[in-house]
Short mmCIF file of C-alpha atoms in Angstrom, two decimals:
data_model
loop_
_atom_site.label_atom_id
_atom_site.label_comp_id
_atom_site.label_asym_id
_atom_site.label_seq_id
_atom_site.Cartn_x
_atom_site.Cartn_y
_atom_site.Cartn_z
CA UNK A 229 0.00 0.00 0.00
CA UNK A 230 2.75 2.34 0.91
CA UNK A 231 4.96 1.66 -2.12
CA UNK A 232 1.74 2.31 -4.29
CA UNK A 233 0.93 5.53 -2.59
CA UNK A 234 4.93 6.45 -3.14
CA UNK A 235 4.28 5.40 -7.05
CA UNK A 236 1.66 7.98 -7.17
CA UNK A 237 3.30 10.30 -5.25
CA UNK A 238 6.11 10.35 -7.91
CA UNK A 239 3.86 10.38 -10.79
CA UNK A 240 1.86 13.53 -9.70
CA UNK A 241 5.00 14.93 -9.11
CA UNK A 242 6.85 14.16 -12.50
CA UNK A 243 3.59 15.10 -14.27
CA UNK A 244 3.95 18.69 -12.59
CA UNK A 245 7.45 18.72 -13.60
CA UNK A 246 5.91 18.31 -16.73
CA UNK A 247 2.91 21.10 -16.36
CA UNK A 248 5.75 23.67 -14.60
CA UNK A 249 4.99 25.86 -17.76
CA UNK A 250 1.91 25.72 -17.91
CA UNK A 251 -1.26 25.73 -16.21
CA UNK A 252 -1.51 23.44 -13.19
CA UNK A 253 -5.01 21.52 -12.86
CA UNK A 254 -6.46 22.34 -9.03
CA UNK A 255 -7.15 18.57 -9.23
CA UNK A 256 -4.07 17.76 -9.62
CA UNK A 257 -2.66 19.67 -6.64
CA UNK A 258 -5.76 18.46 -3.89
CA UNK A 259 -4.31 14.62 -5.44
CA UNK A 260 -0.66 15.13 -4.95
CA UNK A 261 -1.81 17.06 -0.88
CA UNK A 262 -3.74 13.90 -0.31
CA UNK A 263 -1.26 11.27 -1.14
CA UNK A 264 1.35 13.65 0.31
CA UNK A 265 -0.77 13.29 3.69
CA UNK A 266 -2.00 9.91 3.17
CA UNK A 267 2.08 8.63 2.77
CA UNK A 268 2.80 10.62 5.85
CA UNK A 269 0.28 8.94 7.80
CA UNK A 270 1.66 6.46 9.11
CA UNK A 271 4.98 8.33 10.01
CA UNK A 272 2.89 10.50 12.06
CA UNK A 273 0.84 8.00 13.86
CA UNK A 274 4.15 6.03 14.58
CA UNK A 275 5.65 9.81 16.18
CA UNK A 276 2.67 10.32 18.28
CA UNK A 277 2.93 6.98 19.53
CA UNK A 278 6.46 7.36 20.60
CA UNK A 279 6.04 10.57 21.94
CA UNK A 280 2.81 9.68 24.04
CA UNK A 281 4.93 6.99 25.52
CA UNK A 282 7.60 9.19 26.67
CA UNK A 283 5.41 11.86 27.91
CA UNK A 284 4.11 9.15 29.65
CA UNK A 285 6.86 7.28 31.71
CA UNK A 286 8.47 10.85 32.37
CA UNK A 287 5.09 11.65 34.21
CA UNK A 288 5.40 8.39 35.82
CA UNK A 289 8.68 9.41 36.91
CA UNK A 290 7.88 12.54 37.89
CA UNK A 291 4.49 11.09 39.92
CA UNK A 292 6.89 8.57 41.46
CA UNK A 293 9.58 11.29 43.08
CA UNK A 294 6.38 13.09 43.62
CA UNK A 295 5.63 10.35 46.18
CA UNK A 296 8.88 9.80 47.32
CA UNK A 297 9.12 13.50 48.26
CA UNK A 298 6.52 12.97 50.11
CA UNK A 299 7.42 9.97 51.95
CA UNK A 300 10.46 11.74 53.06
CA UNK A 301 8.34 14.10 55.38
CA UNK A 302 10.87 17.18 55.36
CA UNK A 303 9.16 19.07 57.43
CA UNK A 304 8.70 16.77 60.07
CA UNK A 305 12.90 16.13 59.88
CA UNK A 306 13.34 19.51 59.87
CA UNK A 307 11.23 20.50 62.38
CA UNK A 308 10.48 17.70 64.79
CA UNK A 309 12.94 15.11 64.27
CA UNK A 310 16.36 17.20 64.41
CA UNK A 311 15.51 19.02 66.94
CA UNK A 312 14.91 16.28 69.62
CA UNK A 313 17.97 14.97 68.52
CA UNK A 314 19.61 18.07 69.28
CA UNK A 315 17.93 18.20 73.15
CA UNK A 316 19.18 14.66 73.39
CA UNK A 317 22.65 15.19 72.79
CA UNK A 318 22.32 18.42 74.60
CA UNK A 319 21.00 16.40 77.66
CA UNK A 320 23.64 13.87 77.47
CA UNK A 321 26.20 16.56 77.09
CA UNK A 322 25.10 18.43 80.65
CA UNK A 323 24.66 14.79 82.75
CA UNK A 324 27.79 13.55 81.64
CA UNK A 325 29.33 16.58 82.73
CA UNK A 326 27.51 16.92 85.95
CA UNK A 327 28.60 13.26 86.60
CA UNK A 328 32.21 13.95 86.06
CA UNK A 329 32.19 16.99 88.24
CA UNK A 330 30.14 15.07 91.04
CA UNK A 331 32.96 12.50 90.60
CA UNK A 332 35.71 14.87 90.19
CA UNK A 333 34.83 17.01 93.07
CA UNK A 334 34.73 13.91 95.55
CA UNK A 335 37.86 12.18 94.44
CA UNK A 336 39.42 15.92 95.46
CA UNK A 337 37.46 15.55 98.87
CA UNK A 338 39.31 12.40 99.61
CA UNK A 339 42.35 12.89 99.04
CA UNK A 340 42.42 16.34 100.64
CA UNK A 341 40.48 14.45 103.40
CA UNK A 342 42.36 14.22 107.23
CA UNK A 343 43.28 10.29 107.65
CA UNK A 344 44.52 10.72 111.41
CA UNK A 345 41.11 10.17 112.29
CA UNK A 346 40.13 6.71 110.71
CA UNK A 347 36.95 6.16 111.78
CA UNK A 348 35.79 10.05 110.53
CA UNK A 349 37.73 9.21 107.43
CA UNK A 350 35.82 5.73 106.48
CA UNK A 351 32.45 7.43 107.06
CA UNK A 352 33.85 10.32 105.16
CA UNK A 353 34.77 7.66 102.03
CA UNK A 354 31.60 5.75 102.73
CA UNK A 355 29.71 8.85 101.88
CA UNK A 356 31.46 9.60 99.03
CA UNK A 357 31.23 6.53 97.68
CA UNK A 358 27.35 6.57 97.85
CA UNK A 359 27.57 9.98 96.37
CA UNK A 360 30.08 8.54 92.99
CA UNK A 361 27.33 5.58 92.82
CA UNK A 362 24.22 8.15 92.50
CA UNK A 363 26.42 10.18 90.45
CA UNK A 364 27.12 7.22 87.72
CA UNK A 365 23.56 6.13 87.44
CA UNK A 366 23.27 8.78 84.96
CA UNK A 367 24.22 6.27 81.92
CA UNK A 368 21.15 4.14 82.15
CA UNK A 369 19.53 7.81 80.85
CA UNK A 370 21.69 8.76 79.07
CA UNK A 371 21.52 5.28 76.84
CA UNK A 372 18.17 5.98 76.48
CA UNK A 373 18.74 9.45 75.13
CA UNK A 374 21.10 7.80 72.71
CA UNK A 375 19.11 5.11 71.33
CA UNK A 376 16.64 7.50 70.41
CA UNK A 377 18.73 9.73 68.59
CA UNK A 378 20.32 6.53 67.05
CA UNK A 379 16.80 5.65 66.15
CA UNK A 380 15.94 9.26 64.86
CA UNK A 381 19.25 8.84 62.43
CA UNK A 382 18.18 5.51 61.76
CA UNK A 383 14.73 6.70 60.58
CA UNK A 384 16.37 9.77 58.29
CA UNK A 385 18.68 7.26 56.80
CA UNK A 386 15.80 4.43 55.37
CA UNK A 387 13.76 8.16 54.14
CA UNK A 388 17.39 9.11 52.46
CA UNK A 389 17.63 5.62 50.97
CA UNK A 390 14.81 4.53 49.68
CA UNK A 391 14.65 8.07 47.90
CA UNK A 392 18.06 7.95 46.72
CA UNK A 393 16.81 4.03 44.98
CA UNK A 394 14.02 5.59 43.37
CA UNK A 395 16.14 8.87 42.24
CA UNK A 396 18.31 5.91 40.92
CA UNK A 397 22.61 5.43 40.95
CA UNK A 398 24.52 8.73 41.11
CA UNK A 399 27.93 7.06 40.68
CA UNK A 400 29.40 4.28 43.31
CA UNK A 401 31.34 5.22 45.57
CA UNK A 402 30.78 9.26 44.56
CA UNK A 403 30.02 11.13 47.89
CA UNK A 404 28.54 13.67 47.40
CA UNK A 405 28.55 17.22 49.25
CA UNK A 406 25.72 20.16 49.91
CA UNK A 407 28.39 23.19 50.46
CA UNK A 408 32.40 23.64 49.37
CA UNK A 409 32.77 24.30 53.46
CA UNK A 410 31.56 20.66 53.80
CA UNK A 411 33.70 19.24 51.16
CA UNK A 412 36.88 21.25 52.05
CA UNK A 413 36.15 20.02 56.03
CA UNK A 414 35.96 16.04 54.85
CA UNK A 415 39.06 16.84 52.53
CA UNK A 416 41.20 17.86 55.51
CA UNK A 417 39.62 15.17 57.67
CA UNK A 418 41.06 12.53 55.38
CA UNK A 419 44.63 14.51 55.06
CA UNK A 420 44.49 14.29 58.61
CA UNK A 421 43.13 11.22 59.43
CA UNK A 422 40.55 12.79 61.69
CA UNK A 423 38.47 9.94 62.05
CA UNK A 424 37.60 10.13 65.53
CA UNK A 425 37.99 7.62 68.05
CA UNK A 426 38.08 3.71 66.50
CA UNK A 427 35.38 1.14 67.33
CA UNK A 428 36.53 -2.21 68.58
CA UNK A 429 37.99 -4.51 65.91
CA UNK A 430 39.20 -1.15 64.31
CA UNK A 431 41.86 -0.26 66.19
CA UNK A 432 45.39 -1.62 66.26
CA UNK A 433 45.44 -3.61 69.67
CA UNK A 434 48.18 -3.71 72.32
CA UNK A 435 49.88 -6.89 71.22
CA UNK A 436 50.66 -5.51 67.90
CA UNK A 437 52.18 -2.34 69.18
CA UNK A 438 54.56 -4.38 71.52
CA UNK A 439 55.56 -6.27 68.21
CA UNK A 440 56.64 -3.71 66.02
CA UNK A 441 58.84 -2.65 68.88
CA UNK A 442 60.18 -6.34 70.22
CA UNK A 443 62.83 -6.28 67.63
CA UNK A 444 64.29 -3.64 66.46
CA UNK A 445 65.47 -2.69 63.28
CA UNK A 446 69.05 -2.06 63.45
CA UNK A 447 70.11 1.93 63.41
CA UNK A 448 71.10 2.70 59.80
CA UNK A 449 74.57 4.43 60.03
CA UNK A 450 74.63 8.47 59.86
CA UNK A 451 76.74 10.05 57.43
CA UNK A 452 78.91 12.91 58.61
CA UNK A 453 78.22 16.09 56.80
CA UNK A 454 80.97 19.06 57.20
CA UNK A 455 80.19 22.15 57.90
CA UNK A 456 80.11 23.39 54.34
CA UNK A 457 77.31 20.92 53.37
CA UNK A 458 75.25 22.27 56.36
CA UNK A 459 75.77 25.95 55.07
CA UNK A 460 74.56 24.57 51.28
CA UNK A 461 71.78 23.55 53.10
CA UNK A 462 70.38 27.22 54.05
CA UNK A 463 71.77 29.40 51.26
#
């Protein structure tokens, strides 16, 4: 059907090639726009169906970060989440240091304590003892305080995640930083090696320290360098 159509097509068209001097039949132009449009057809219908299924994945895409956006509940990070956090570790921070000063304060008490008296001086240590105990009872709170925050992280991370799946791969292994400041503070981290303090199984343990330095390796002799080759050095 198409190849017929195309026949025609060039017919019409080599018979105005023919007609170009003279008068031009207005039949013969509404046949060649016809078979023009009927040829094209198809081309069209095959376009529109091409674009109508892009159009329509990208606004499945866009319907699917849509939700995702949601899911991730922003303002409830930003303004609910976070925050508590931030008391948390703010809480922790003042009952670890009242604990260390309550502890502090009576380890000064006993050793500036009078121990001519003995009998003053156990009740005086008795005391203080009670008052160390009280004093470190404040980690069964403050492990609370940190499993929520662990749990509020937790919570931001699966958000972060499963958006970050449906976003799709932005390079493996690419991290990826919101502000230069940020990048330029993990870049001198990692010149530094400011990692913080290792977890167990991380860090090198005792027994391999005392290896390195059970034997020796023997001193390497020093050259002697004159006193010319020192001045070379700082000219």
């Amino acid at each position: 059907m198409a190849r017929v159509k195309t026949q025609q097509l060039e017919s019409l068209i080599e018979c105005l090639h023919e007609k170009r001097r003279g008068e031009v039949s207005l039949t013969d132009v509404l046949s060649l726009a016809e078979i023009t449009a009927q040829s094209l057809q198809v081309f069209f219908e095959t376009m529109d169906t091409a674009v109508y299924r892009e159009m329509k994945e990208i606004a499945g895409y866009i319907e699917r970060m849509r939700g995702e956006i949601g899911a991730l509940q922003v303002d409830e990070i930003k303004g609910s989440r976070i925050p508590a956090a931030g008391q948390e570790l703010g809480a922790i921070v003042k009952s670890t240091e009242g604990a260390t000063n309550t502890i502090m304060e009576c380890a000064e008490a006993l050793m500036a304590a009078d121990t001519s008296d003995v009998k003053a001086y156990e009740q005086l240590v008795q005391a203080k003892m009670m008052v160390i105990f009280e004093a470190c009872s404040f980690q069964d709170i403050t492990g609370q305080r940190i499993a929520k925050v662990v749990e509020t992280l937790q919570n931001i991370e699966s958000r972060v995640s499963r958006f970050a799946s449906a976003v799709g791969p932005t390079g493996a292994g690419t991290q990826v930083f919101a502000t230069e400041q940020e990048k330029a503070r993990a870049e001198r981290a990692e010149r530094l090696l400011l990692n913080g303090p290792q977890l167990d199984g991380q860090a090198i343990d005792q027994h391999t320290v005392d290896d390195m330095f059970a034997s020796p390796a023997p001193a390497k002799p020093v050259a002697c360098s004159n006193q010319s080759s020192i001045d070379d050095l700082f000219k």
